CSV table of C-alpha atoms in Angstrom, one decimal:
chain,number,residue,atom,x,y,z
A,1,ALA,CA,-15.8,33.2,27.6
A,2,LEU,CA,-14.3,30.1,28.4
A,3,VAL,CA,-16.8,28.0,26.8
A,4,SER,CA,-16.7,30.0,23.4
A,5,VAL,CA,-12.8,29.5,23.5
A,6,GLY,CA,-13.1,25.6,24.3
A,7,CYS,CA,-15.6,25.5,21.2
A,8,VAL,CA,-13.3,27.4,19.0
A,9,ARG,CA,-10.3,25.2,20.0
A,10,ALA,CA,-12.6,22.0,19.3
A,11,ARG,CA,-13.8,23.5,16.2
A,12,VAL,CA,-9.9,24.0,15.0
A,13,LEU,CA,-9.2,20.3,16.1
A,14,HIS,CA,-11.8,19.2,13.9
A,15,LEU,CA,-10.9,20.7,10.9
A,16,LEU,CA,-7.2,19.9,11.2
A,17,VAL,CA,-7.6,16.4,12.4
A,18,GLY,CA,-11.2,15.2,11.8
A,19,ASN,CA,-11.0,16.3,8.2
A,20,MET,CA,-7.9,14.8,7.1
A,21,ARG,CA,-9.5,11.9,5.5
A,22,LEU,CA,-9.7,13.7,2.0
A,23,PHE,CA,-9.6,10.8,-0.5
A,24,HIS,CA,-12.2,8.6,-1.6
A,25,ALA,CA,-11.3,4.8,-2.0
A,26,ARG,CA,-11.1,4.7,-5.9
A,27,SER,CA,-8.5,8.1,-5.6
A,28,PHE,CA,-6.3,5.8,-3.4
A,29,TYR,CA,-5.9,3.1,-5.7
A,30,VAL,CA,-5.6,5.6,-8.9
A,31,ILE,CA,-2.6,7.0,-6.7
A,32,ALA,CA,-1.2,3.9,-5.2
A,33,ALA,CA,-1.0,1.6,-8.2
A,34,PRO,CA,1.6,4.1,-10.0
A,35,CYS,CA,3.7,4.7,-6.5
A,36,PHE,CA,3.9,0.5,-6.6
A,37,GLY,CA,5.0,0.7,-10.3
A,38,VAL,CA,7.7,3.1,-9.3
A,39,PHE,CA,8.8,0.9,-6.2
A,40,VAL,CA,9.1,-2.2,-8.9
A,41,LEU,CA,11.2,-0.2,-11.3
A,42,LEU,CA,13.3,0.9,-8.3
A,43,ALA,CA,13.6,-2.5,-6.3
A,44,THR,CA,14.6,-4.2,-10.1
A,45,THR,CA,17.1,-1.7,-11.1
A,46,VAL,CA,18.9,-1.9,-7.7
A,47,ALA,CA,19.0,-5.6,-7.3
A,48,ILE,CA,20.4,-5.9,-11.1
A,49,GLN,CA,22.6,-3.1,-11.5
A,50,CYS,CA,24.2,-3.3,-8.1
A,51,PRO,CA,26.3,-6.1,-6.8
A,52,TYR,CA,24.4,-7.2,-3.9
A,53,LYS,CA,24.3,-10.8,-5.3
A,54,SER,CA,27.6,-11.4,-4.1
A,55,ALA,CA,28.2,-8.6,-1.5
A,56,CYS,CA,24.7,-9.0,0.2
A,57,PRO,CA,22.8,-11.9,-1.1
A,58,HIS,CA,20.0,-11.8,1.3
A,59,VAL,CA,19.2,-8.0,0.3
A,60,HIS,CA,19.5,-8.9,-3.5
A,61,TRP,CA,17.2,-11.5,-3.0
A,62,THR,CA,14.5,-9.7,-1.0
A,63,LEU,CA,14.7,-6.9,-3.4
A,64,LEU,CA,13.6,-9.5,-6.1
A,65,VAL,CA,10.9,-10.8,-4.1
A,66,LEU,CA,9.7,-7.5,-3.1
A,67,ALA,CA,9.8,-6.2,-6.8
A,68,VAL,CA,7.4,-9.3,-8.0
A,69,MET,CA,5.1,-8.8,-4.8
A,70,SER,CA,4.9,-4.9,-5.8
A,71,ALA,CA,4.3,-5.9,-9.5
A,72,ILE,CA,1.1,-8.1,-8.0
A,73,LEU,CA,-0.1,-5.3,-5.6
A,74,ALA,CA,0.1,-2.8,-8.7
A,75,MET,CA,-2.2,-4.9,-10.9
A,76,ILE,CA,-4.5,-5.5,-8.2
A,77,MET,CA,-4.7,-1.9,-7.3
A,78,MET,CA,-5.5,-1.4,-11.0
A,79,ALA,CA,-8.0,-4.0,-11.0
A,80,LEU,CA,-9.8,-2.4,-8.3
A,81,ASP,CA,-9.6,1.1,-9.7
A,82,SER,CA,-11.6,-0.2,-12.7
A,83,ALA,CA,-14.0,-2.0,-11.0
A,84,LEU,CA,-14.8,0.9,-8.7
A,85,THR,CA,-15.2,3.0,-11.5
A,86,HIS,CA,-17.5,0.7,-13.3
A,87,VAL,CA,-19.6,0.2,-9.9
A,88,MET,CA,-19.7,3.9,-9.3
A,89,ARG,CA,-21.3,4.6,-12.7
A,90,LEU,CA,-23.9,2.0,-12.3
A,91,SER,CA,-27.7,3.2,-12.2
A,92,ALA,CA,-30.7,1.1,-11.2
A,93,ALA,CA,-31.3,0.0,-14.6
A,94,ASP,CA,-28.2,-1.3,-15.0
A,95,LEU,CA,-28.6,-3.8,-12.1
A,96,ALA,CA,-31.4,-5.5,-14.4
A,97,PRO,CA,-30.1,-9.1,-14.8
A,98,GLU,CA,-30.2,-9.2,-18.7
A,99,ARG,CA,-27.8,-5.7,-18.5
A,100,ALA,CA,-25.9,-6.7,-15.6
A,101,ASN,CA,-24.5,-9.9,-17.7
A,102,LYS,CA,-23.4,-7.8,-20.6
A,103,MET,CA,-21.7,-5.2,-18.7
A,104,SER,CA,-20.0,-7.9,-16.1
A,105,THR,CA,-21.2,-6.4,-13.3
A,106,ALA,CA,-20.9,-9.7,-11.3
A,107,ARG,CA,-17.2,-9.7,-12.1
A,108,HIS,CA,-16.5,-6.2,-11.4
A,109,GLY,CA,-18.7,-6.2,-7.9
A,110,PHE,CA,-16.6,-9.4,-7.0
A,111,VAL,CA,-13.4,-7.6,-7.7
A,112,ALA,CA,-14.3,-4.6,-5.8
A,113,LYS,CA,-15.5,-6.7,-2.8
A,114,ALA,CA,-12.9,-9.6,-2.5
A,115,PHE,CA,-9.4,-7.8,-3.8
A,116,PRO,CA,-9.0,-5.2,-1.1
A,117,PRO,CA,-8.2,-7.6,1.7
A,118,CYS,CA,-5.8,-9.2,-1.0
A,119,SER,CA,-4.1,-5.8,-1.4
A,120,ARG,CA,-4.1,-4.9,2.2
A,121,PHE,CA,-2.5,-7.9,3.1
A,122,LEU,CA,0.5,-7.7,0.1
A,123,PHE,CA,0.7,-4.0,1.2
A,124,PHE,CA,1.6,-5.2,4.6
A,125,ILE,CA,4.0,-8.1,3.9
A,126,ILE,CA,6.0,-5.6,1.7
A,127,GLY,CA,6.2,-3.1,4.5
A,128,VAL,CA,7.5,-5.7,6.7
A,129,GLY,CA,9.9,-7.2,4.2
A,130,LEU,CA,11.2,-4.0,3.7
A,131,ALA,CA,11.8,-3.1,7.1
A,132,ALA,CA,13.3,-6.5,7.9
A,133,ALA,CA,15.6,-6.0,5.0
A,134,LEU,CA,16.6,-3.0,6.3
A,135,ILE,CA,17.6,-4.1,9.9
A,136,SER,CA,19.2,-7.1,8.4
A,137,ALA,CA,21.2,-4.7,6.1
A,138,LYS,CA,22.2,-2.5,8.9
A,139,PHE,CA,23.9,-5.7,10.8
A,140,ALA,CA,24.9,-8.0,8.4
A,141,CYS,CA,25.8,-6.3,5.1
A,142,PRO,CA,29.5,-5.3,4.9
A,143,SER,CA,30.0,-1.5,5.5
A,144,SER,CA,30.6,0.9,2.6
A,145,GLY,CA,34.1,1.8,4.4
A,146,GLY,CA,35.6,-1.6,4.2
A,147,SER,CA,38.3,-2.5,1.3
A,148,GLU,CA,36.2,-5.0,-0.5
A,149,GLN,CA,33.3,-3.0,-0.6
A,150,ASP,CA,35.2,0.3,-1.8
A,151,LYS,CA,36.1,-1.6,-4.9
A,152,LEU,CA,32.4,-2.5,-5.9
A,153,SER,CA,30.1,0.0,-7.9
A,154,CYS,CA,26.6,0.0,-9.1
A,155,ALA,CA,25.8,0.2,-13.1
A,156,ALA,CA,24.1,2.8,-14.8
A,157,PRO,CA,21.6,4.4,-14.4
A,158,TRP,CA,22.1,3.7,-10.3
A,159,LEU,CA,25.7,5.5,-10.5
A,160,ALA,CA,26.4,5.3,-6.9
A,161,GLU,CA,28.6,3.0,-4.6
A,162,PRO,CA,26.7,0.0,-3.0
A,163,SER,CA,24.6,1.2,0.0
A,164,PRO,CA,22.0,-1.4,1.0
A,165,THR,CA,20.5,0.5,3.9
A,166,ARG,CA,20.5,3.8,1.5
A,167,ASP,CA,18.9,2.1,-1.3
A,168,LEU,CA,16.2,0.0,1.1
A,169,ALA,CA,15.3,3.7,2.3
A,170,ILE,CA,14.7,5.0,-1.0
A,171,LEU,CA,12.4,2.2,-1.5
A,172,GLY,CA,10.5,2.9,1.5
A,173,ALA,CA,9.5,6.1,0.3
A,174,PRO,CA,6.9,4.8,-2.0
A,175,TRP,CA,5.4,2.7,0.6
A,176,LEU,CA,5.2,5.4,3.0
A,177,THR,CA,3.5,7.7,0.5
A,178,VAL,CA,0.9,5.1,-0.1
A,179,ALA,CA,0.4,4.7,3.6
A,180,LEU,CA,0.0,8.2,4.0
A,181,LEU,CA,-2.8,8.4,1.0
A,182,GLY,CA,-4.6,5.5,3.0
A,183,PHE,CA,-4.4,7.3,6.3
A,184,CYS,CA,-6.3,10.3,4.2
A,185,THR,CA,-8.7,8.1,2.7
A,186,GLN,CA,-12.4,8.6,3.7
A,187,THR,CA,-13.6,5.1,5.1
A,188,SER,CA,-16.8,5.9,6.7
A,189,GLY,CA,-19.9,7.9,5.8
A,190,VAL,CA,-19.5,8.3,1.9
A,191,GLN,CA,-18.5,4.7,1.1
A,192,MET,CA,-20.3,2.7,-1.6
A,193,PRO,CA,-22.5,-0.1,0.6
A,194,HIS,CA,-21.0,-3.1,-1.3
A,195,LEU,CA,-17.5,-1.9,0.5
A,196,TYR,CA,-19.1,-1.9,4.2
A,197,VAL,CA,-17.2,-4.3,6.6
A,198,PRO,CA,-19.2,-5.7,9.3
A,199,VAL,CA,-17.4,-5.9,12.1
A,200,PRO,CA,-18.3,-9.5,14.0
A,201,GLU,CA,-18.6,-10.2,17.5
A,202,MET,CA,-15.3,-12.0,18.5
A,203,GLU,CA,-14.6,-13.9,21.7
A,204,GLY,CA,-11.5,-14.2,23.6
A,205,ASN,CA,-8.0,-12.5,23.4
A,206,VAL,CA,-7.0,-13.9,20.0
A,207,GLY,CA,-10.3,-12.3,18.3
A,208,ALA,CA,-9.5,-9.3,20.2
A,209,CYS,CA,-6.0,-9.1,18.9
A,210,LEU,CA,-7.1,-10.0,15.2
A,211,GLY,CA,-10.0,-7.4,15.5
A,212,CYS,CA,-7.3,-4.6,16.5
A,213,PHE,CA,-4.7,-5.9,13.7
A,214,ALA,CA,-7.3,-5.5,11.0
A,215,ARG,CA,-8.2,-2.2,12.1
A,216,LEU,CA,-4.8,-0.7,12.2
A,217,LEU,CA,-4.3,-2.2,8.6
A,218,ARG,CA,-7.2,-0.4,7.4
A,219,CYS,CA,-5.6,3.0,9.1
A,220,CYS,CA,-3.1,3.2,6.3
A,221,HIS,CA,-4.9,0.9,3.4
A,222,PRO,CA,-8.7,1.3,3.0
């Protein structure tokens, strides 16, 4: 009886946790690119329509930088979606040199192989910048209860009193959504061969730390 209960419990845990990675890599980029498009729209609107340039300059410029980086990341993700779609549809006959050149297979293969690390790096930098701006806004920007802050307001369509911590927290929603999607993306077992990432032998503490950091990034971005 104890053995059967243990088997049932292990099976339930496997179903709840082990099968959480539901998405393919291409599905991740299909959903993540529009999420960062929304991020760009929100960050640009807040930076332009709210008076942070005078009230809290470091938040204003951080929003603009994050908007530019997010726009670049969205374009990279769209390119990856197109490249993965092309590679997934290839057949053995399409790999012949005369057909591969006409179909731009080499270009799509390069994008599918080389762009994910760039996307992963930008995703990490945007998350760190967003967290740093949120902490800085909490302690360095004037509070909404101050007399000068009460006289300021955001213009349409962002009709609200300036609150950098609130606005940065709203911007964190698309980033966290993409991170959750990345956590639920299948990264082993069904991946295409060209996406295989070998694990090199690393020596010393620095190599071990870099390896742990790379694996940590892949938990929320394939």
